[in-house]
Amino acid sequence: MTIIQNLGECENNNLYVKREDLIPFSFGGNKARKAELFFRKIDSDEYDCVVTYGSGSSNHCRIVANECCRREIPCFIISPQEASKRTFNSQMMELLGAETLTVPVSEVHDTIERKLAVLTRAGKKPYFIPGGGHGNIGTEAYVQCYREIQKQEQTLATYFDYIFFASGTGTTQAGLVCGQLLASDDRQIIGISIARKNPRGRDIVLDSVKEYMEGRATEERIQAATIFVDDYTSGYGKDDRRVTNTIEDVLKQYGIPLDATYTGKAFIGMQQYIEREQISGKNILFIHTGGTPLFFDSLKEMSEGI
Ligand SMILES: *Cc1c(COP(=O)(O)O)cnc(C)c1O
């Protein structure tokens, strides 16, 4: 269980943060929570190597590489050339012995298929983890997180009216929404998109929710529960002054590291949403989804004045 910290008053609301970044494995984050479930399956069905997908700045690939490394099984990462920048995450993947195959994004799908076929032909039993830990297993990880939040509310004797977080592949959001649909409560769960635009971004979350729920919630309830805000996107990895200012402010004020790709944008998105919707007197939970190595990439860029 990750801690929920009370950060005190923020624009006439009570702000709390759930520190998923403090999950105690390989700098944590939502990818660590998802990977734990994927690797439970890998262990129980005795797969002996892993193939996954992600960019050079992928938190998911770092964690998967680390989980493979501790088990001494090979890890193959298929990475799109268009996003293969050297980062602290990619340096960790190297250190952890993952083998990265960099190809143009248009060839990613075929390269994955070919790699899996080659491994199988060589007598291996490869497991494929979708990029970002997408799919029902990843969704389940955040259904469990939702239940954790409910338990923590009892301990804290509070109720979070709003939950905000960075939404990328949408799996984290799908899990939280499914958790809510199963619990039938009425808070607002608001995914701040860090890249995808509507309607596509929201549609992907809806698909994941429906796949997991298997008819256990009506279309109307699913639609109402899925709020995907795309006002603050500037693409994966893109930086701007507002984001770096927010990273600096949050570090100075709370001692919490954010990054320019995910959590920094989500934090701004949350602040602007609160302001625009004139939300006041509410309990607000920000889920810190991790990405600590990316904080150091941001720090480097900030200190170099980029
Ligand atoms: C991947 C990631 C997200 C987005 O999570 P999804 O489940 O893909 O929507 C948010 N924050 C961080 C730090 C991430 O690494």
Short mmCIF file of C-alpha atoms and ligand atoms in Angstrom, two decimals:
data_model
loop_
_atom_site.label_atom_id
_atom_site.label_comp_id
_atom_site.label_asym_id
_atom_site.label_seq_id
_atom_site.Cartn_x
_atom_site.Cartn_y
_atom_site.Cartn_z
CA MET A 1 0.00 0.00 0.00
CA THR A 2 1.43 3.41 -0.93
CA ILE A 3 1.00 6.32 1.44
CA ILE A 4 -1.44 9.19 1.03
CA GLN A 5 0.04 12.48 2.17
CA ASN A 6 -2.00 15.50 3.17
CA LEU A 7 -0.43 18.52 1.46
CA GLY A 8 -2.79 20.98 3.13
CA GLU A 9 -4.82 23.71 1.58
CA CYS A 10 -4.56 24.39 -2.13
CA GLU A 11 -6.79 27.01 -3.77
CA ASN A 12 -9.53 26.62 -1.11
CA ASN A 13 -9.45 22.81 -1.30
CA ASN A 14 -7.68 20.11 0.70
CA LEU A 15 -5.02 18.53 -1.44
CA TYR A 16 -3.74 14.99 -0.88
CA VAL A 17 -1.23 12.98 -2.87
CA LYS A 18 -0.99 9.21 -3.23
CA ARG A 19 2.67 8.36 -3.61
CA GLU A 20 2.72 5.60 -6.22
CA ASP A 21 6.20 6.89 -6.97
CA LEU A 22 7.30 5.36 -3.66
CA ILE A 23 6.43 1.75 -4.58
CA PRO A 24 9.64 0.11 -3.40
CA PHE A 25 10.97 -1.37 -6.63
CA SER A 26 13.11 0.32 -9.30
CA PHE A 27 11.88 3.87 -8.55
CA GLY A 28 8.25 2.72 -8.41
CA GLY A 29 5.36 4.32 -10.24
CA ASN A 30 2.22 2.95 -11.84
CA LYS A 31 4.30 0.70 -14.10
CA ALA A 32 5.72 -1.02 -11.02
CA ARG A 33 2.20 -1.74 -9.75
CA LYS A 34 1.16 -3.14 -13.14
CA ALA A 35 4.39 -5.13 -13.62
CA GLU A 36 3.89 -6.89 -10.30
CA LEU A 37 0.73 -8.54 -11.67
CA PHE A 38 2.23 -9.30 -15.09
CA PHE A 39 5.20 -10.97 -13.42
CA ARG A 40 2.96 -12.96 -11.11
CA LYS A 41 1.61 -14.56 -14.29
CA ILE A 42 5.08 -14.92 -15.82
CA ASP A 43 6.29 -16.71 -12.67
CA SER A 44 3.28 -18.98 -12.25
CA ASP A 45 3.24 -20.08 -15.90
CA GLU A 46 7.04 -20.30 -16.05
CA TYR A 47 7.73 -18.05 -19.02
CA ASP A 48 11.46 -17.77 -19.59
CA CYS A 49 11.85 -14.46 -21.44
CA VAL A 50 9.92 -11.24 -21.95
CA VAL A 51 9.25 -9.05 -24.97
CA THR A 52 7.80 -5.58 -24.52
CA TYR A 53 7.48 -2.24 -26.23
CA GLY A 54 8.32 1.33 -25.30
CA SER A 55 10.34 4.46 -25.97
CA GLY A 56 13.77 5.37 -24.64
CA SER A 57 12.11 7.32 -21.83
CA SER A 58 9.67 4.54 -20.90
CA ASN A 59 9.17 3.93 -17.19
CA HIS A 60 7.43 0.68 -18.11
CA CYS A 61 10.49 -0.68 -19.95
CA ARG A 62 12.80 0.25 -17.07
CA ILE A 63 10.67 -1.69 -14.59
CA VAL A 64 10.23 -4.70 -16.88
CA ALA A 65 13.98 -4.78 -17.52
CA ASN A 66 14.57 -4.73 -13.76
CA GLU A 67 12.00 -7.48 -13.05
CA CYS A 68 13.63 -9.66 -15.75
CA CYS A 69 17.10 -8.93 -14.46
CA ARG A 70 16.31 -10.04 -10.90
CA ARG A 71 14.88 -13.31 -12.32
CA GLU A 72 17.84 -13.73 -14.66
CA ILE A 73 15.59 -14.05 -17.72
CA PRO A 74 16.21 -12.18 -21.00
CA CYS A 75 14.29 -8.96 -21.68
CA PHE A 76 13.75 -7.70 -25.24
CA ILE A 77 12.52 -4.16 -25.77
CA ILE A 78 11.19 -3.08 -29.14
CA SER A 79 11.60 0.68 -29.32
CA PRO A 80 10.41 3.22 -31.91
CA GLN A 81 13.26 5.08 -33.62
CA GLU A 82 11.19 8.28 -33.49
CA ALA A 83 11.37 8.28 -29.66
CA SER A 84 14.71 6.73 -28.86
CA LYS A 85 16.32 9.62 -26.99
CA ARG A 86 18.95 8.63 -24.41
CA THR A 87 17.53 9.19 -20.93
CA PHE A 88 18.19 7.96 -17.41
CA ASN A 89 15.54 5.30 -18.05
CA SER A 90 17.26 4.03 -21.20
CA GLN A 91 20.59 4.02 -19.36
CA MET A 92 19.02 1.90 -16.64
CA MET A 93 17.58 -0.50 -19.24
CA GLU A 94 21.12 -0.95 -20.59
CA LEU A 95 22.61 -1.43 -17.14
CA LEU A 96 19.94 -4.04 -16.37
CA GLY A 97 20.94 -6.02 -19.45
CA ALA A 98 17.82 -5.53 -21.58
CA GLU A 99 18.33 -5.91 -25.32
CA THR A 100 16.76 -3.00 -27.18
CA LEU A 101 15.78 -3.29 -30.83
CA THR A 102 15.16 0.14 -32.32
CA VAL A 103 13.00 0.24 -35.47
CA PRO A 104 10.81 2.80 -37.26
CA VAL A 105 7.42 3.00 -35.56
CA SER A 106 5.74 1.55 -38.66
CA GLU A 107 7.76 -1.67 -38.21
CA VAL A 108 7.16 -2.11 -34.49
CA HIS A 109 4.22 -4.51 -34.81
CA ASP A 110 5.97 -6.86 -37.26
CA THR A 111 9.22 -6.74 -35.31
CA ILE A 112 7.41 -7.86 -32.14
CA GLU A 113 5.72 -10.73 -34.00
CA ARG A 114 9.01 -11.79 -35.57
CA LYS A 115 10.88 -11.67 -32.26
CA LEU A 116 8.23 -13.80 -30.54
CA ALA A 117 8.32 -16.32 -33.41
CA VAL A 118 12.13 -16.53 -33.39
CA LEU A 119 12.21 -17.10 -29.64
CA THR A 120 9.50 -19.75 -29.79
CA ARG A 121 11.30 -21.54 -32.62
CA ALA A 122 14.45 -21.54 -30.50
CA GLY A 123 12.57 -23.47 -27.81
CA LYS A 124 11.95 -20.49 -25.52
CA LYS A 125 8.65 -19.56 -23.86
CA PRO A 126 8.34 -15.78 -24.39
CA TYR A 127 5.75 -13.59 -22.68
CA PHE A 128 4.65 -10.37 -24.38
CA ILE A 129 3.75 -7.42 -22.17
CA PRO A 130 1.90 -4.72 -24.15
CA GLY A 131 3.44 -1.22 -24.08
CA GLY A 132 2.82 0.59 -20.81
CA GLY A 133 1.35 -2.58 -19.27
CA HIS A 134 -1.88 -2.12 -21.21
CA GLY A 135 -4.69 -4.71 -21.04
CA ASN A 136 -6.81 -6.39 -18.39
CA ILE A 137 -3.88 -7.25 -16.12
CA GLY A 138 -2.80 -3.60 -16.01
CA THR A 139 -6.41 -2.53 -15.47
CA GLU A 140 -6.72 -4.98 -12.58
CA ALA A 141 -3.69 -3.38 -10.91
CA TYR A 142 -5.58 -0.07 -10.73
CA VAL A 143 -8.85 -1.66 -9.63
CA GLN A 144 -6.78 -2.87 -6.67
CA CYS A 145 -5.36 0.64 -6.22
CA TYR A 146 -8.89 2.03 -6.12
CA ARG A 147 -9.78 -0.38 -3.29
CA GLU A 148 -6.63 0.68 -1.50
CA ILE A 149 -7.75 4.32 -1.75
CA GLN A 150 -11.15 3.42 -0.28
CA LYS A 151 -9.46 1.71 2.69
CA GLN A 152 -7.20 4.71 3.22
CA GLU A 153 -10.19 7.03 3.19
CA GLN A 154 -11.60 5.13 6.14
CA THR A 155 -8.33 5.46 8.05
CA LEU A 156 -8.06 9.15 7.20
CA ALA A 157 -11.78 9.68 7.88
CA THR A 158 -12.15 11.58 4.63
CA TYR A 159 -13.73 11.18 1.22
CA PHE A 160 -12.00 12.32 -1.94
CA ASP A 161 -14.43 14.24 -4.12
CA TYR A 162 -11.97 14.31 -6.99
CA ILE A 163 -9.10 12.11 -8.11
CA PHE A 164 -6.62 13.50 -10.66
CA PHE A 165 -3.67 11.80 -12.38
CA ALA A 166 -1.74 11.63 -15.65
CA SER A 167 -3.45 9.50 -18.31
CA GLY A 168 -1.32 8.01 -21.09
CA THR A 169 -2.30 4.61 -22.49
CA GLY A 170 -5.38 4.95 -20.27
CA THR A 171 -4.89 1.71 -18.33
CA THR A 172 -4.47 3.45 -14.99
CA GLN A 173 -7.62 5.45 -15.62
CA ALA A 174 -9.54 2.37 -16.80
CA GLY A 175 -8.65 0.55 -13.57
CA LEU A 176 -9.74 3.45 -11.38
CA VAL A 177 -13.00 3.83 -13.33
CA CYS A 178 -13.71 0.08 -13.07
CA GLY A 179 -12.96 0.26 -9.34
CA GLN A 180 -15.49 3.03 -9.04
CA LEU A 181 -18.13 1.25 -11.15
CA LEU A 182 -17.77 -1.82 -8.94
CA ALA A 183 -17.99 0.31 -5.79
CA SER A 184 -20.85 2.51 -7.05
CA ASP A 185 -19.69 5.78 -5.52
CA ASP A 186 -20.07 9.23 -6.97
CA ARG A 187 -16.72 11.01 -6.97
CA GLN A 188 -15.15 12.49 -10.10
CA ILE A 189 -12.19 10.60 -11.55
CA ILE A 190 -10.38 12.89 -13.93
CA GLY A 191 -7.63 11.69 -16.23
CA ILE A 192 -5.42 14.48 -17.50
CA SER A 193 -4.22 13.42 -20.91
CA ILE A 194 -0.51 13.85 -21.43
CA ALA A 195 -0.60 13.12 -25.17
CA ARG A 196 -3.74 11.80 -26.81
CA LYS A 197 -6.57 14.03 -27.93
CA ASN A 198 -10.30 13.42 -27.67
CA PRO A 199 -12.27 11.57 -28.84
CA ARG A 200 -9.60 8.91 -29.50
CA GLY A 201 -7.91 9.18 -26.10
CA ARG A 202 -11.16 8.73 -24.22
CA ASP A 203 -12.33 5.96 -26.57
CA ILE A 204 -9.25 3.91 -25.68
CA VAL A 205 -10.05 4.27 -21.96
CA LEU A 206 -13.67 3.26 -22.67
CA ASP A 207 -12.50 0.16 -24.58
CA SER A 208 -10.33 -0.92 -21.65
CA VAL A 209 -13.16 -0.31 -19.17
CA LYS A 210 -15.60 -2.38 -21.23
CA GLU A 211 -13.11 -5.17 -21.77
CA TYR A 212 -12.59 -5.45 -18.01
CA MET A 213 -16.21 -4.99 -16.92
CA GLU A 214 -17.62 -7.63 -19.31
CA GLY A 215 -21.15 -6.26 -19.10
CA ARG A 216 -21.14 -5.57 -15.34
CA ALA A 217 -21.96 -1.87 -15.89
CA THR A 218 -24.34 -0.12 -18.27
CA GLU A 219 -23.08 1.95 -21.18
CA GLU A 220 -24.59 5.03 -19.53
CA ARG A 221 -22.67 4.54 -16.27
CA ILE A 222 -19.43 3.83 -18.10
CA GLN A 223 -19.80 6.97 -20.21
CA ALA A 224 -20.60 9.12 -17.17
CA ALA A 225 -17.64 7.82 -15.16
CA THR A 226 -15.00 8.37 -17.85
CA ILE A 227 -13.67 11.93 -17.84
CA PHE A 228 -10.63 12.47 -20.05
CA VAL A 229 -9.35 16.04 -20.19
CA ASP A 230 -7.12 16.82 -23.17
CA ASP A 231 -6.59 20.57 -22.75
CA TYR A 232 -3.05 20.31 -21.47
CA THR A 233 -1.38 17.97 -23.92
CA SER A 234 1.77 18.92 -25.69
CA GLY A 235 2.85 15.42 -26.65
CA TYR A 236 4.98 12.79 -24.93
CA GLY A 237 8.26 14.23 -23.68
CA LYS A 238 7.62 17.78 -24.86
CA ASP A 239 8.62 20.41 -22.44
CA ASP A 240 7.59 24.00 -21.92
CA ARG A 241 8.24 26.74 -19.44
CA ARG A 242 4.98 26.24 -17.56
CA VAL A 243 5.80 22.61 -16.92
CA THR A 244 9.32 23.31 -15.68
CA ASN A 245 8.01 26.08 -13.43
CA THR A 246 5.51 23.65 -11.94
CA ILE A 247 8.21 21.03 -11.38
CA GLU A 248 10.29 23.65 -9.59
CA ASP A 249 7.38 24.94 -7.48
CA VAL A 250 6.21 21.49 -6.36
CA LEU A 251 9.74 20.46 -5.43
CA LYS A 252 10.29 23.67 -3.45
CA GLN A 253 6.92 23.65 -1.73
CA TYR A 254 6.36 19.96 -1.03
CA GLY A 255 9.69 18.25 -1.69
CA ILE A 256 8.05 16.05 -4.31
CA PRO A 257 9.69 15.42 -7.71
CA LEU A 258 7.48 15.66 -10.81
CA ASP A 259 8.54 15.19 -14.43
CA ALA A 260 7.89 16.96 -17.72
CA THR A 261 6.24 14.03 -19.55
CA TYR A 262 3.57 12.90 -17.08
CA THR A 263 3.15 14.16 -13.55
CA GLY A 264 4.18 17.79 -14.20
CA LYS A 265 1.54 18.09 -16.91
CA ALA A 266 -1.07 16.34 -14.81
CA PHE A 267 -0.42 18.68 -11.90
CA ILE A 268 -0.94 21.74 -14.12
CA GLY A 269 -4.01 20.11 -15.65
CA MET A 270 -5.42 19.59 -12.17
CA GLN A 271 -4.74 23.18 -11.09
CA GLN A 272 -6.36 24.59 -14.20
CA TYR A 273 -9.35 22.27 -13.94
CA ILE A 274 -9.92 23.34 -10.31
CA GLU A 275 -9.73 26.97 -11.35
CA ARG A 276 -11.91 26.67 -14.44
CA GLU A 277 -14.62 24.62 -12.71
CA GLN A 278 -14.39 26.85 -9.62
CA ILE A 279 -13.98 23.86 -7.35
CA SER A 280 -13.82 24.90 -3.71
CA GLY A 281 -14.07 23.29 -0.26
CA LYS A 282 -13.41 19.80 -1.66
CA ASN A 283 -11.02 16.97 -0.86
CA ILE A 284 -8.80 16.37 -3.83
CA LEU A 285 -6.46 13.43 -4.39
CA PHE A 286 -3.59 13.67 -6.86
CA ILE A 287 -2.11 10.29 -7.74
CA HIS A 288 1.63 10.62 -8.24
CA THR A 289 2.12 7.98 -10.92
CA GLY A 290 5.91 7.92 -10.68
CA GLY A 291 8.54 8.60 -13.33
CA THR A 292 11.23 9.71 -10.90
CA PRO A 293 14.13 9.03 -13.33
CA LEU A 294 12.43 11.48 -15.72
CA PHE A 295 12.61 14.13 -13.00
CA PHE A 296 16.39 13.98 -13.35
CA ASP A 297 16.16 14.34 -17.13
CA SER A 298 14.03 17.42 -16.52
CA LEU A 299 16.47 18.71 -13.92
CA LYS A 300 19.35 18.33 -16.36
CA GLU A 301 17.47 20.19 -19.06
CA MET A 302 16.43 22.91 -16.63
CA SER A 303 19.97 23.43 -15.39
CA GLU A 304 21.23 23.58 -18.98
CA GLY A 305 18.60 26.20 -19.65
CA ILE A 306 16.71 24.25 -22.32
C1 LIG B 1 2.87 5.46 -18.02
C2 LIG B 1 2.73 6.59 -17.05
C3 LIG B 1 1.51 7.27 -16.91
C4 LIG B 1 0.30 6.94 -17.71
O1 LIG B 1 -0.28 5.72 -17.31
P1 LIG B 1 -1.27 4.94 -18.27
O2 LIG B 1 -1.73 3.80 -17.50
O3 LIG B 1 -0.45 4.55 -19.47
O4 LIG B 1 -2.34 5.87 -18.66
C5 LIG B 1 1.45 8.30 -15.98
N1 LIG B 1 2.52 8.65 -15.25
C6 LIG B 1 3.71 8.03 -15.37
C7 LIG B 1 4.84 8.50 -14.55
C8 LIG B 1 3.86 6.97 -16.27
O5 LIG B 1 5.04 6.35 -16.39
#
